[in-house]
Structure formats: C-alpha cells, structure tokens
mmCIF file with all atom_site columns, C-alpha atoms in Angstrom:
data_model
loop_
_atom_site.group_PDB
_atom_site.id
_atom_site.type_symbol
_atom_site.label_atom_id
_atom_site.label_alt_id
_atom_site.label_comp_id
_atom_site.label_asym_id
_atom_site.label_entity_id
_atom_site.label_seq_id
_atom_site.pdbx_PDB_ins_code
_atom_site.Cartn_x
_atom_site.Cartn_y
_atom_site.Cartn_z
_atom_site.occupancy
_atom_site.B_iso_or_equiv
_atom_site.pdbx_formal_charge
_atom_site.auth_seq_id
_atom_site.auth_comp_id
_atom_site.auth_asym_id
_atom_site.auth_atom_id
_atom_site.pdbx_PDB_model_num
ATOM 1   C CA . UNK A 1 1   ? 1.245   6.962   14.100  1.00 0.00 ? 1   UNK A CA 1
ATOM 2   C CA . UNK A 1 2   ? -2.312  6.746   15.413  1.00 0.00 ? 2   UNK A CA 1
ATOM 3   C CA . UNK A 1 3   ? -3.755  3.419   16.470  1.00 0.00 ? 3   UNK A CA 1
ATOM 4   C CA . UNK A 1 4   ? -7.273  2.580   15.405  1.00 0.00 ? 4   UNK A CA 1
ATOM 5   C CA . UNK A 1 5   ? -9.413  0.090   17.272  1.00 0.00 ? 5   UNK A CA 1
ATOM 6   C CA . UNK A 1 6   ? -12.431 -1.333  15.556  1.00 0.00 ? 6   UNK A CA 1
ATOM 7   C CA . UNK A 1 7   ? -15.141 -3.538  16.960  1.00 0.00 ? 7   UNK A CA 1
ATOM 8   C CA . UNK A 1 8   ? -16.607 -5.973  16.561  1.00 0.00 ? 8   UNK A CA 1
ATOM 9   C CA . UNK A 1 9   ? -13.845 -7.738  14.678  1.00 0.00 ? 9   UNK A CA 1
ATOM 10  C CA . UNK A 1 10  ? -16.385 -10.051 13.136  1.00 0.00 ? 10  UNK A CA 1
ATOM 11  C CA . UNK A 1 11  ? -20.067 -10.861 13.290  1.00 0.00 ? 11  UNK A CA 1
ATOM 12  C CA . UNK A 1 12  ? -22.636 -13.088 11.714  1.00 0.00 ? 12  UNK A CA 1
ATOM 13  C CA . UNK A 1 13  ? -25.996 -11.380 11.374  1.00 0.00 ? 13  UNK A CA 1
ATOM 14  C CA . UNK A 1 14  ? -29.460 -12.268 10.202  1.00 0.00 ? 14  UNK A CA 1
ATOM 15  C CA . UNK A 1 15  ? -30.783 -10.563 7.114   1.00 0.00 ? 15  UNK A CA 1
ATOM 16  C CA . UNK A 1 16  ? -33.003 -7.617  7.844   1.00 0.00 ? 16  UNK A CA 1
ATOM 17  C CA . UNK A 1 17  ? -31.150 -6.652  10.994  1.00 0.00 ? 17  UNK A CA 1
ATOM 18  C CA . UNK A 1 18  ? -28.647 -3.840  11.541  1.00 0.00 ? 18  UNK A CA 1
ATOM 19  C CA . UNK A 1 19  ? -25.100 -3.812  12.860  1.00 0.00 ? 19  UNK A CA 1
ATOM 20  C CA . UNK A 1 20  ? -23.213 -0.843  14.253  1.00 0.00 ? 20  UNK A CA 1
ATOM 21  C CA . UNK A 1 21  ? -19.442 -0.861  13.916  1.00 0.00 ? 21  UNK A CA 1
ATOM 22  C CA . UNK A 1 22  ? -17.360 1.274   16.226  1.00 0.00 ? 22  UNK A CA 1
ATOM 23  C CA . UNK A 1 23  ? -14.068 2.938   15.434  1.00 0.00 ? 23  UNK A CA 1
ATOM 24  C CA . UNK A 1 24  ? -11.863 4.493   18.099  1.00 0.00 ? 24  UNK A CA 1
ATOM 25  C CA . UNK A 1 25  ? -8.678  6.446   17.335  1.00 0.00 ? 25  UNK A CA 1
ATOM 26  C CA . UNK A 1 26  ? -6.096  7.016   20.054  1.00 0.00 ? 26  UNK A CA 1
ATOM 27  C CA . UNK A 1 27  ? -5.547  10.622  19.009  1.00 0.00 ? 27  UNK A CA 1
ATOM 28  C CA . UNK A 1 28  ? -7.711  13.398  17.663  1.00 0.00 ? 28  UNK A CA 1
ATOM 29  C CA . UNK A 1 29  ? -8.123  13.298  13.918  1.00 0.00 ? 29  UNK A CA 1
ATOM 30  C CA . UNK A 1 30  ? -9.961  15.567  11.543  1.00 0.00 ? 30  UNK A CA 1
ATOM 31  C CA . UNK A 1 31  ? -11.184 13.135  8.948   1.00 0.00 ? 31  UNK A CA 1
ATOM 32  C CA . UNK A 1 32  ? -12.300 9.567   9.333   1.00 0.00 ? 32  UNK A CA 1
ATOM 33  C CA . UNK A 1 33  ? -13.196 7.269   6.471   1.00 0.00 ? 33  UNK A CA 1
ATOM 34  C CA . UNK A 1 34  ? -15.246 4.129   6.120   1.00 0.00 ? 34  UNK A CA 1
ATOM 35  C CA . UNK A 1 35  ? -14.340 1.584   3.457   1.00 0.00 ? 35  UNK A CA 1
ATOM 36  C CA . UNK A 1 36  ? -15.812 -1.668  2.285   1.00 0.00 ? 36  UNK A CA 1
ATOM 37  C CA . UNK A 1 37  ? -13.618 -4.521  1.060   1.00 0.00 ? 37  UNK A CA 1
ATOM 38  C CA . UNK A 1 38  ? -15.591 -7.240  -0.639  1.00 0.00 ? 38  UNK A CA 1
ATOM 39  C CA . UNK A 1 39  ? -13.980 -10.645 -1.186  1.00 0.00 ? 39  UNK A CA 1
ATOM 40  C CA . UNK A 1 40  ? -11.343 -10.408 -3.904  1.00 0.00 ? 40  UNK A CA 1
ATOM 41  C CA . UNK A 1 41  ? -12.103 -6.743  -4.461  1.00 0.00 ? 41  UNK A CA 1
ATOM 42  C CA . UNK A 1 42  ? -10.341 -3.507  -3.757  1.00 0.00 ? 42  UNK A CA 1
ATOM 43  C CA . UNK A 1 43  ? -11.236 -1.139  -0.960  1.00 0.00 ? 43  UNK A CA 1
ATOM 44  C CA . UNK A 1 44  ? -14.177 1.065   -1.841  1.00 0.00 ? 44  UNK A CA 1
ATOM 45  C CA . UNK A 1 45  ? -14.797 4.280   0.027   1.00 0.00 ? 45  UNK A CA 1
ATOM 46  C CA . UNK A 1 46  ? -18.267 4.428   1.561   1.00 0.00 ? 46  UNK A CA 1
ATOM 47  C CA . UNK A 1 47  ? -18.147 7.849   3.157   1.00 0.00 ? 47  UNK A CA 1
ATOM 48  C CA . UNK A 1 48  ? -16.008 10.502  4.768   1.00 0.00 ? 48  UNK A CA 1
ATOM 49  C CA . UNK A 1 49  ? -16.887 11.567  8.296   1.00 0.00 ? 49  UNK A CA 1
ATOM 50  C CA . UNK A 1 50  ? -15.942 14.988  9.564   1.00 0.00 ? 50  UNK A CA 1
ATOM 51  C CA . UNK A 1 51  ? -16.640 15.825  13.180  1.00 0.00 ? 51  UNK A CA 1
ATOM 52  C CA . UNK A 1 52  ? -19.576 18.170  13.581  1.00 0.00 ? 52  UNK A CA 1
ATOM 53  C CA . UNK A 1 53  ? -21.015 17.772  10.109  1.00 0.00 ? 53  UNK A CA 1
ATOM 54  C CA . UNK A 1 54  ? -22.945 15.284  8.037   1.00 0.00 ? 54  UNK A CA 1
ATOM 55  C CA . UNK A 1 55  ? -20.921 12.507  6.474   1.00 0.00 ? 55  UNK A CA 1
ATOM 56  C CA . UNK A 1 56  ? -20.195 12.742  2.759   1.00 0.00 ? 56  UNK A CA 1
ATOM 57  C CA . UNK A 1 57  ? -21.218 9.601   0.881   1.00 0.00 ? 57  UNK A CA 1
ATOM 58  C CA . UNK A 1 58  ? -19.700 8.222   -2.286  1.00 0.00 ? 58  UNK A CA 1
ATOM 59  C CA . UNK A 1 59  ? -21.732 7.302   -5.309  1.00 0.00 ? 59  UNK A CA 1
ATOM 60  C CA . UNK A 1 60  ? -23.667 4.126   -4.672  1.00 0.00 ? 60  UNK A CA 1
ATOM 61  C CA . UNK A 1 61  ? -23.844 4.561   -0.916  1.00 0.00 ? 61  UNK A CA 1
ATOM 62  C CA . UNK A 1 62  ? -26.702 6.278   0.910   1.00 0.00 ? 62  UNK A CA 1
ATOM 63  C CA . UNK A 1 63  ? -27.211 7.514   4.435   1.00 0.00 ? 63  UNK A CA 1
ATOM 64  C CA . UNK A 1 64  ? -30.322 5.413   5.016   1.00 0.00 ? 64  UNK A CA 1
ATOM 65  C CA . UNK A 1 65  ? -28.350 2.254   4.400   1.00 0.00 ? 65  UNK A CA 1
ATOM 66  C CA . UNK A 1 66  ? -25.075 3.301   6.027   1.00 0.00 ? 66  UNK A CA 1
ATOM 67  C CA . UNK A 1 67  ? -25.758 5.934   8.673   1.00 0.00 ? 67  UNK A CA 1
ATOM 68  C CA . UNK A 1 68  ? -22.589 7.321   10.220  1.00 0.00 ? 68  UNK A CA 1
ATOM 69  C CA . UNK A 1 69  ? -22.002 9.167   13.445  1.00 0.00 ? 69  UNK A CA 1
ATOM 70  C CA . UNK A 1 70  ? -18.973 11.258  14.348  1.00 0.00 ? 70  UNK A CA 1
ATOM 71  C CA . UNK A 1 71  ? -19.636 12.639  17.831  1.00 0.00 ? 71  UNK A CA 1
ATOM 72  C CA . UNK A 1 72  ? -16.052 13.704  18.568  1.00 0.00 ? 72  UNK A CA 1
ATOM 73  C CA . UNK A 1 73  ? -12.550 13.802  17.145  1.00 0.00 ? 73  UNK A CA 1
ATOM 74  C CA . UNK A 1 74  ? -11.630 10.270  18.226  1.00 0.00 ? 74  UNK A CA 1
ATOM 75  C CA . UNK A 1 75  ? -14.709 8.189   17.514  1.00 0.00 ? 75  UNK A CA 1
ATOM 76  C CA . UNK A 1 76  ? -17.056 7.210   14.715  1.00 0.00 ? 76  UNK A CA 1
ATOM 77  C CA . UNK A 1 77  ? -19.661 4.550   14.047  1.00 0.00 ? 77  UNK A CA 1
ATOM 78  C CA . UNK A 1 78  ? -20.966 3.010   10.849  1.00 0.00 ? 78  UNK A CA 1
ATOM 79  C CA . UNK A 1 79  ? -24.299 1.200   10.858  1.00 0.00 ? 79  UNK A CA 1
ATOM 80  C CA . UNK A 1 80  ? -25.131 -1.312  8.170   1.00 0.00 ? 80  UNK A CA 1
ATOM 81  C CA . UNK A 1 81  ? -28.921 -1.244  8.070   1.00 0.00 ? 81  UNK A CA 1
ATOM 82  C CA . UNK A 1 82  ? -31.486 -3.775  6.903   1.00 0.00 ? 82  UNK A CA 1
ATOM 83  C CA . UNK A 1 83  ? -28.716 -6.173  5.964   1.00 0.00 ? 83  UNK A CA 1
ATOM 84  C CA . UNK A 1 84  ? -28.806 -8.597  3.081   1.00 0.00 ? 84  UNK A CA 1
ATOM 85  C CA . UNK A 1 85  ? -26.246 -11.256 2.093   1.00 0.00 ? 85  UNK A CA 1
ATOM 86  C CA . UNK A 1 86  ? -24.807 -8.765  -0.423  1.00 0.00 ? 86  UNK A CA 1
ATOM 87  C CA . UNK A 1 87  ? -23.613 -6.692  2.544   1.00 0.00 ? 87  UNK A CA 1
ATOM 88  C CA . UNK A 1 88  ? -21.269 -9.486  3.588   1.00 0.00 ? 88  UNK A CA 1
ATOM 89  C CA . UNK A 1 89  ? -17.878 -7.821  3.455   1.00 0.00 ? 89  UNK A CA 1
ATOM 90  C CA . UNK A 1 90  ? -15.037 -6.418  5.487   1.00 0.00 ? 90  UNK A CA 1
ATOM 91  C CA . UNK A 1 91  ? -15.701 -2.903  6.725   1.00 0.00 ? 91  UNK A CA 1
ATOM 92  C CA . UNK A 1 92  ? -12.662 -0.794  7.506   1.00 0.00 ? 92  UNK A CA 1
ATOM 93  C CA . UNK A 1 93  ? -12.293 2.436   9.367   1.00 0.00 ? 93  UNK A CA 1
ATOM 94  C CA . UNK A 1 94  ? -9.469  4.785   8.438   1.00 0.00 ? 94  UNK A CA 1
ATOM 95  C CA . UNK A 1 95  ? -8.207  8.080   9.739   1.00 0.00 ? 95  UNK A CA 1
ATOM 96  C CA . UNK A 1 96  ? -6.389  11.006  8.278   1.00 0.00 ? 96  UNK A CA 1
ATOM 97  C CA . UNK A 1 97  ? -3.537  11.882  10.610  1.00 0.00 ? 97  UNK A CA 1
ATOM 98  C CA . UNK A 1 98  ? -4.231  15.530  10.028  1.00 0.00 ? 98  UNK A CA 1
ATOM 99  C CA . UNK A 1 99  ? -0.741  16.448  8.880   1.00 0.00 ? 99  UNK A CA 1
ATOM 100 C CA . UNK A 1 100 ? -2.004  17.872  5.631   1.00 0.00 ? 100 UNK A CA 1
ATOM 101 C CA . UNK A 1 101 ? 0.040   15.459  3.606   1.00 0.00 ? 101 UNK A CA 1
ATOM 102 C CA . UNK A 1 102 ? -0.228  11.905  2.445   1.00 0.00 ? 102 UNK A CA 1
ATOM 103 C CA . UNK A 1 103 ? 3.320   10.961  3.262   1.00 0.00 ? 103 UNK A CA 1
ATOM 104 C CA . UNK A 1 104 ? 2.201   9.333   6.458   1.00 0.00 ? 104 UNK A CA 1
ATOM 105 C CA . UNK A 1 105 ? -0.694  7.720   4.728   1.00 0.00 ? 105 UNK A CA 1
ATOM 106 C CA . UNK A 1 106 ? -3.969  6.832   6.237   1.00 0.00 ? 106 UNK A CA 1
ATOM 107 C CA . UNK A 1 107 ? -4.093  4.501   9.204   1.00 0.00 ? 107 UNK A CA 1
ATOM 108 C CA . UNK A 1 108 ? -6.555  1.658   9.031   1.00 0.00 ? 108 UNK A CA 1
ATOM 109 C CA . UNK A 1 109 ? -8.269  -0.377  11.679  1.00 0.00 ? 109 UNK A CA 1
ATOM 110 C CA . UNK A 1 110 ? -8.165  -4.164  11.484  1.00 0.00 ? 110 UNK A CA 1
ATOM 111 C CA . UNK A 1 111 ? -11.625 -4.265  10.015  1.00 0.00 ? 111 UNK A CA 1
ATOM 112 C CA . UNK A 1 112 ? -14.970 -5.852  10.818  1.00 0.00 ? 112 UNK A CA 1
ATOM 113 C CA . UNK A 1 113 ? -15.691 -9.061  8.948   1.00 0.00 ? 113 UNK A CA 1
ATOM 114 C CA . UNK A 1 114 ? -19.445 -9.187  8.449   1.00 0.00 ? 114 UNK A CA 1
ATOM 115 C CA . UNK A 1 115 ? -21.363 -12.206 7.252   1.00 0.00 ? 115 UNK A CA 1
ATOM 116 C CA . UNK A 1 116 ? -25.079 -11.870 6.624   1.00 0.00 ? 116 UNK A CA 1
ATOM 117 C CA . UNK A 1 117 ? -27.103 -15.078 6.554   1.00 0.00 ? 117 UNK A CA 1
ATOM 118 C CA . UNK B 2 1   ? -12.702 0.688   -17.214 1.00 0.00 ? 1   UNK B CA 1
ATOM 119 C CA . UNK B 2 2   ? -11.568 0.846   -13.609 1.00 0.00 ? 2   UNK B CA 1
ATOM 120 C CA . UNK B 2 3   ? -9.568  3.875   -12.582 1.00 0.00 ? 3   UNK B CA 1
ATOM 121 C CA . UNK B 2 4   ? -6.863  1.643   -11.150 1.00 0.00 ? 4   UNK B CA 1
ATOM 122 C CA . UNK B 2 5   ? -6.031  -1.812  -12.467 1.00 0.00 ? 5   UNK B CA 1
ATOM 123 C CA . UNK B 2 6   ? -3.960  -4.308  -10.536 1.00 0.00 ? 6   UNK B CA 1
ATOM 124 C CA . UNK B 2 7   ? -3.309  -7.940  -11.305 1.00 0.00 ? 7   UNK B CA 1
ATOM 125 C CA . UNK B 2 8   ? -4.846  -9.842  -8.397  1.00 0.00 ? 8   UNK B CA 1
ATOM 126 C CA . UNK B 2 9   ? -2.446  -12.750 -8.727  1.00 0.00 ? 9   UNK B CA 1
ATOM 127 C CA . UNK B 2 10  ? -1.970  -14.858 -6.742  1.00 0.00 ? 10  UNK B CA 1
ATOM 128 C CA . UNK B 2 11  ? 1.778   -14.598 -7.091  1.00 0.00 ? 11  UNK B CA 1
ATOM 129 C CA . UNK B 2 12  ? 4.053   -17.221 -5.551  1.00 0.00 ? 12  UNK B CA 1
ATOM 130 C CA . UNK B 2 13  ? 7.841   -16.942 -5.585  1.00 0.00 ? 13  UNK B CA 1
ATOM 131 C CA . UNK B 2 14  ? 10.744  -18.579 -3.741  1.00 0.00 ? 14  UNK B CA 1
ATOM 132 C CA . UNK B 2 15  ? 12.467  -16.845 -0.881  1.00 0.00 ? 15  UNK B CA 1
ATOM 133 C CA . UNK B 2 16  ? 15.186  -14.462 -2.042  1.00 0.00 ? 16  UNK B CA 1
ATOM 134 C CA . UNK B 2 17  ? 13.547  -13.721 -5.377  1.00 0.00 ? 17  UNK B CA 1
ATOM 135 C CA . UNK B 2 18  ? 12.901  -10.230 -6.679  1.00 0.00 ? 18  UNK B CA 1
ATOM 136 C CA . UNK B 2 19  ? 9.201   -9.479  -6.777  1.00 0.00 ? 19  UNK B CA 1
ATOM 137 C CA . UNK B 2 20  ? 7.579   -6.981  -9.119  1.00 0.00 ? 20  UNK B CA 1
ATOM 138 C CA . UNK B 2 21  ? 4.061   -5.735  -8.436  1.00 0.00 ? 21  UNK B CA 1
ATOM 139 C CA . UNK B 2 22  ? 2.341   -3.385  -10.837 1.00 0.00 ? 22  UNK B CA 1
ATOM 140 C CA . UNK B 2 23  ? -0.631  -1.098  -11.284 1.00 0.00 ? 23  UNK B CA 1
ATOM 141 C CA . UNK B 2 24  ? -1.911  0.931   -14.177 1.00 0.00 ? 24  UNK B CA 1
ATOM 142 C CA . UNK B 2 25  ? -4.275  3.860   -13.942 1.00 0.00 ? 25  UNK B CA 1
ATOM 143 C CA . UNK B 2 26  ? -6.398  5.880   -16.283 1.00 0.00 ? 26  UNK B CA 1
ATOM 144 C CA . UNK B 2 27  ? -6.799  9.209   -14.476 1.00 0.00 ? 27  UNK B CA 1
ATOM 145 C CA . UNK B 2 28  ? -3.841  11.432  -15.315 1.00 0.00 ? 28  UNK B CA 1
ATOM 146 C CA . UNK B 2 29  ? -4.849  13.746  -12.466 1.00 0.00 ? 29  UNK B CA 1
ATOM 147 C CA . UNK B 2 30  ? -3.558  11.288  -9.875  1.00 0.00 ? 30  UNK B CA 1
ATOM 148 C CA . UNK B 2 31  ? -0.503  12.794  -8.231  1.00 0.00 ? 31  UNK B CA 1
ATOM 149 C CA . UNK B 2 32  ? 0.048   10.719  -5.101  1.00 0.00 ? 32  UNK B CA 1
ATOM 150 C CA . UNK B 2 33  ? 0.920   7.055   -5.302  1.00 0.00 ? 33  UNK B CA 1
ATOM 151 C CA . UNK B 2 34  ? 1.040   4.663   -2.418  1.00 0.00 ? 34  UNK B CA 1
ATOM 152 C CA . UNK B 2 35  ? 1.600   1.008   -1.734  1.00 0.00 ? 35  UNK B CA 1
ATOM 153 C CA . UNK B 2 36  ? -0.138  -0.642  1.173   1.00 0.00 ? 36  UNK B CA 1
ATOM 154 C CA . UNK B 2 37  ? 0.552   -4.071  2.613   1.00 0.00 ? 37  UNK B CA 1
ATOM 155 C CA . UNK B 2 38  ? -2.285  -6.050  4.140   1.00 0.00 ? 38  UNK B CA 1
ATOM 156 C CA . UNK B 2 39  ? -1.705  -9.164  6.176   1.00 0.00 ? 39  UNK B CA 1
ATOM 157 C CA . UNK B 2 40  ? -4.512  -11.634 6.586   1.00 0.00 ? 40  UNK B CA 1
ATOM 158 C CA . UNK B 2 41  ? -7.248  -10.369 8.921   1.00 0.00 ? 41  UNK B CA 1
ATOM 159 C CA . UNK B 2 42  ? -5.501  -7.027  9.345   1.00 0.00 ? 42  UNK B CA 1
ATOM 160 C CA . UNK B 2 43  ? -6.081  -3.562  7.955   1.00 0.00 ? 43  UNK B CA 1
ATOM 161 C CA . UNK B 2 44  ? -3.812  -2.160  5.236   1.00 0.00 ? 44  UNK B CA 1
ATOM 162 C CA . UNK B 2 45  ? -0.607  -0.473  6.391   1.00 0.00 ? 45  UNK B CA 1
ATOM 163 C CA . UNK B 2 46  ? 1.272   2.109   4.368   1.00 0.00 ? 46  UNK B CA 1
ATOM 164 C CA . UNK B 2 47  ? 4.457   0.725   2.888   1.00 0.00 ? 47  UNK B CA 1
ATOM 165 C CA . UNK B 2 48  ? 5.632   3.442   0.542   1.00 0.00 ? 48  UNK B CA 1
ATOM 166 C CA . UNK B 2 49  ? 4.487   6.767   -0.745  1.00 0.00 ? 49  UNK B CA 1
ATOM 167 C CA . UNK B 2 50  ? 5.648   8.936   -3.632  1.00 0.00 ? 50  UNK B CA 1
ATOM 168 C CA . UNK B 2 51  ? 4.351   11.797  -5.698  1.00 0.00 ? 51  UNK B CA 1
ATOM 169 C CA . UNK B 2 52  ? 6.830   12.124  -8.509  1.00 0.00 ? 52  UNK B CA 1
ATOM 170 C CA . UNK B 2 53  ? 7.956   10.046  -11.436 1.00 0.00 ? 53  UNK B CA 1
ATOM 171 C CA . UNK B 2 54  ? 11.053  7.997   -10.820 1.00 0.00 ? 54  UNK B CA 1
ATOM 172 C CA . UNK B 2 55  ? 12.223  5.630   -8.130  1.00 0.00 ? 55  UNK B CA 1
ATOM 173 C CA . UNK B 2 56  ? 12.005  5.779   -4.369  1.00 0.00 ? 56  UNK B CA 1
ATOM 174 C CA . UNK B 2 57  ? 13.879  3.273   -2.288  1.00 0.00 ? 57  UNK B CA 1
ATOM 175 C CA . UNK B 2 58  ? 13.307  2.139   1.281   1.00 0.00 ? 58  UNK B CA 1
ATOM 176 C CA . UNK B 2 59  ? 15.368  -0.824  2.359   1.00 0.00 ? 59  UNK B CA 1
ATOM 177 C CA . UNK B 2 60  ? 14.393  -3.821  0.263   1.00 0.00 ? 60  UNK B CA 1
ATOM 178 C CA . UNK B 2 61  ? 11.477  -1.954  -1.303  1.00 0.00 ? 61  UNK B CA 1
ATOM 179 C CA . UNK B 2 62  ? 11.560  0.295   -4.350  1.00 0.00 ? 62  UNK B CA 1
ATOM 180 C CA . UNK B 2 63  ? 8.550   2.197   -5.641  1.00 0.00 ? 63  UNK B CA 1
ATOM 181 C CA . UNK B 2 64  ? 8.628   3.291   -9.248  1.00 0.00 ? 64  UNK B CA 1
ATOM 182 C CA . UNK B 2 65  ? 6.272   5.723   -10.947 1.00 0.00 ? 65  UNK B CA 1
ATOM 183 C CA . UNK B 2 66  ? 6.001   6.415   -14.656 1.00 0.00 ? 66  UNK B CA 1
ATOM 184 C CA . UNK B 2 67  ? 3.398   9.115   -15.084 1.00 0.00 ? 67  UNK B CA 1
ATOM 185 C CA . UNK B 2 68  ? 3.784   9.233   -18.838 1.00 0.00 ? 68  UNK B CA 1
ATOM 186 C CA . UNK B 2 69  ? 2.727   5.593   -19.060 1.00 0.00 ? 69  UNK B CA 1
ATOM 187 C CA . UNK B 2 70  ? 0.355   5.781   -16.074 1.00 0.00 ? 70  UNK B CA 1
ATOM 188 C CA . UNK B 2 71  ? 2.147   2.852   -14.535 1.00 0.00 ? 71  UNK B CA 1
ATOM 189 C CA . UNK B 2 72  ? 3.503   2.236   -11.068 1.00 0.00 ? 72  UNK B CA 1
ATOM 190 C CA . UNK B 2 73  ? 5.503   -0.633  -9.659  1.00 0.00 ? 73  UNK B CA 1
ATOM 191 C CA . UNK B 2 74  ? 6.722   -1.962  -6.357  1.00 0.00 ? 74  UNK B CA 1
ATOM 192 C CA . UNK B 2 75  ? 9.862   -4.060  -6.298  1.00 0.00 ? 75  UNK B CA 1
ATOM 193 C CA . UNK B 2 76  ? 10.808  -6.245  -3.363  1.00 0.00 ? 76  UNK B CA 1
ATOM 194 C CA . UNK B 2 77  ? 14.408  -7.451  -3.250  1.00 0.00 ? 77  UNK B CA 1
ATOM 195 C CA . UNK B 2 78  ? 15.597  -10.467 -1.296  1.00 0.00 ? 78  UNK B CA 1
ATOM 196 C CA . UNK B 2 79  ? 11.993  -11.415 -0.585  1.00 0.00 ? 79  UNK B CA 1
ATOM 197 C CA . UNK B 2 80  ? 11.243  -13.036 2.762   1.00 0.00 ? 80  UNK B CA 1
ATOM 198 C CA . UNK B 2 81  ? 8.385   -15.289 3.901   1.00 0.00 ? 81  UNK B CA 1
ATOM 199 C CA . UNK B 2 82  ? 7.290   -12.395 6.129   1.00 0.00 ? 82  UNK B CA 1
ATOM 200 C CA . UNK B 2 83  ? 6.595   -10.411 2.954   1.00 0.00 ? 83  UNK B CA 1
ATOM 201 C CA . UNK B 2 84  ? 3.716   -12.774 2.200   1.00 0.00 ? 84  UNK B CA 1
ATOM 202 C CA . UNK B 2 85  ? 0.655   -10.523 2.163   1.00 0.00 ? 85  UNK B CA 1
ATOM 203 C CA . UNK B 2 86  ? -1.711  -8.718  -0.158  1.00 0.00 ? 86  UNK B CA 1
ATOM 204 C CA . UNK B 2 87  ? -0.217  -5.585  -1.690  1.00 0.00 ? 87  UNK B CA 1
ATOM 205 C CA . UNK B 2 88  ? -2.541  -2.786  -2.701  1.00 0.00 ? 88  UNK B CA 1
ATOM 206 C CA . UNK B 2 89  ? -1.653  0.211   -4.780  1.00 0.00 ? 89  UNK B CA 1
ATOM 207 C CA . UNK B 2 90  ? -3.553  3.394   -4.022  1.00 0.00 ? 90  UNK B CA 1
ATOM 208 C CA . UNK B 2 91  ? -3.702  6.785   -5.667  1.00 0.00 ? 91  UNK B CA 1
ATOM 209 C CA . UNK B 2 92  ? -4.990  10.220  -4.850  1.00 0.00 ? 92  UNK B CA 1
ATOM 210 C CA . UNK B 2 93  ? -5.498  13.528  -6.545  1.00 0.00 ? 93  UNK B CA 1
ATOM 211 C CA . UNK B 2 94  ? -3.406  16.571  -5.849  1.00 0.00 ? 94  UNK B CA 1
ATOM 212 C CA . UNK B 2 95  ? -4.774  19.239  -3.571  1.00 0.00 ? 95  UNK B CA 1
ATOM 213 C CA . UNK B 2 96  ? -5.147  20.332  -0.010  1.00 0.00 ? 96  UNK B CA 1
ATOM 214 C CA . UNK B 2 97  ? -7.057  18.624  2.693   1.00 0.00 ? 97  UNK B CA 1
ATOM 215 C CA . UNK B 2 98  ? -7.828  14.983  3.096   1.00 0.00 ? 98  UNK B CA 1
ATOM 216 C CA . UNK B 2 99  ? -7.666  13.078  -0.125  1.00 0.00 ? 99  UNK B CA 1
ATOM 217 C CA . UNK B 2 100 ? -9.878  10.289  -1.301  1.00 0.00 ? 100 UNK B CA 1
ATOM 218 C CA . UNK B 2 101 ? -7.819  7.208   -2.076  1.00 0.00 ? 101 UNK B CA 1
ATOM 219 C CA . UNK B 2 102 ? -8.583  4.957   -5.017  1.00 0.00 ? 102 UNK B CA 1
ATOM 220 C CA . UNK B 2 103 ? -7.286  1.454   -4.513  1.00 0.00 ? 103 UNK B CA 1
ATOM 221 C CA . UNK B 2 104 ? -6.271  -1.294  -6.863  1.00 0.00 ? 104 UNK B CA 1
ATOM 222 C CA . UNK B 2 105 ? -7.672  -4.767  -6.379  1.00 0.00 ? 105 UNK B CA 1
ATOM 223 C CA . UNK B 2 106 ? -4.614  -5.971  -4.513  1.00 0.00 ? 106 UNK B CA 1
ATOM 224 C CA . UNK B 2 107 ? -2.090  -8.653  -5.424  1.00 0.00 ? 107 UNK B CA 1
ATOM 225 C CA . UNK B 2 108 ? -1.832  -11.645 -3.159  1.00 0.00 ? 108 UNK B CA 1
ATOM 226 C CA . UNK B 2 109 ? 1.851   -12.553 -2.735  1.00 0.00 ? 109 UNK B CA 1
ATOM 227 C CA . UNK B 2 110 ? 3.301   -15.695 -1.187  1.00 0.00 ? 110 UNK B CA 1
ATOM 228 C CA . UNK B 2 111 ? 7.023   -16.096 -0.544  1.00 0.00 ? 111 UNK B CA 1
ATOM 229 C CA . UNK B 2 112 ? 7.942   -19.760 -0.199  1.00 0.00 ? 112 UNK B CA 1
ATOM 230 C CA . UNK B 2 113 ? 10.817  -20.711 2.152   1.00 0.00 ? 113 UNK B CA 1
#
C-alpha cells in the first residue's frame, strides 16, 4: 500500500499566523483528503483534493481558512490560516489508492499535531 | 444525533480477554463498514473492511455487521498488549469513485499484561 509522509509532525504556532502542512504520497493517487482530529473527537473531513481542480470543502470549512493545493498526483498542502487556539488539533492527510474500491481502505499519514497559543 | 456513534471508552481488559467494540449508525444508506486502528501519534490504519451483513474473520479479529439494527462490532480474541490502541469505526455510502468516510469517535483500548 502507499506510504504517506506528512510534515511537520508537530508545531506550536502563534495565533494569527498561518501554517502549511505538506503531504507526500509515494505513488500517484487520484484523490487526497484532509481530515481534522480534535482531542477526544472523531476524524472530520475538511476537504477532498483532486489534482487539477479546486478542492471540495465540507460543510463548516472554507477555502479562505483552509486553502489547499494539489499541484500533482503525489503531493498536496493544507494551510491553516489566521490561526486561533480553536484550530489546535491533529491534521491528517489521506489518500485514495485509486483501486475503485474501499477494500484497501484509505491510507493515512501520521498527522500534524498543531498547537496554537 | 451524530451519524455514527461509538463509545469512547476508555476500555481496559486483561491480556487474553475477548474484546467487543461497537458502533451504531443512523444513515441506512451506509454500505461500507470499516474498522481502523490508531496507535498513539500515528495515523489510522485499516484493520478490517466489509460491505455486507454478517461476520468477517481475519485472524484474531472478527467484524460483524447488522444492517437491520444499524449496528457494527469488532471482536478481538486472545487480546494482546500490542492491541492497545484507539479503534475507530468508519462508514461510507455505496457508489463509484472515492467515498467520503464518516468516522466514529474512537474507542481507546488498553490490554493489560
């Protein structure tokens, strides 16, 4: 299965600043996903990133706050903009292996643990 | 009401015990059911996947789906300390293309030696 590298693995940021998280997949994938995992909460999908098109955002998430880039089939970035303490969370990148089925599941990166102070 | 409900635990059992983890869901359109395991400071990894009612077995793990009751379970036999992790159920709708997953809250499991 594909390996996903995410960086940074963690960061502590000042409120009002922005952080860009990088996600690299070791094979070409069609769909990439960005999730947020708040403490004690389930994973919540932020957006779906398809190469060559605008990302599709879930309800409650907007492009101005979480701009996403998907320049090629192996890479994506998520920016958390104008951060506040409420943005403190784990951000996870995930990829669809492109097999057309869910039996292989989605592969996740190890996540970026963000703390906003 | 959340689409997927999962008891967050924590759940602590002795080594060798049988563990039962459960999720309920409200959307009858869900057709794919998955269990992910997440170790501390790691991303979730797929443990089991099924799309039909009934049982699916893989080694010490058994996934059970009851669509009529909108209830899924994961059983772990002969539990080991290495099974200590957070277990997340996830569900998806039927259809082609990439599917959006809806996750449960996750159950934190500790297996005591």
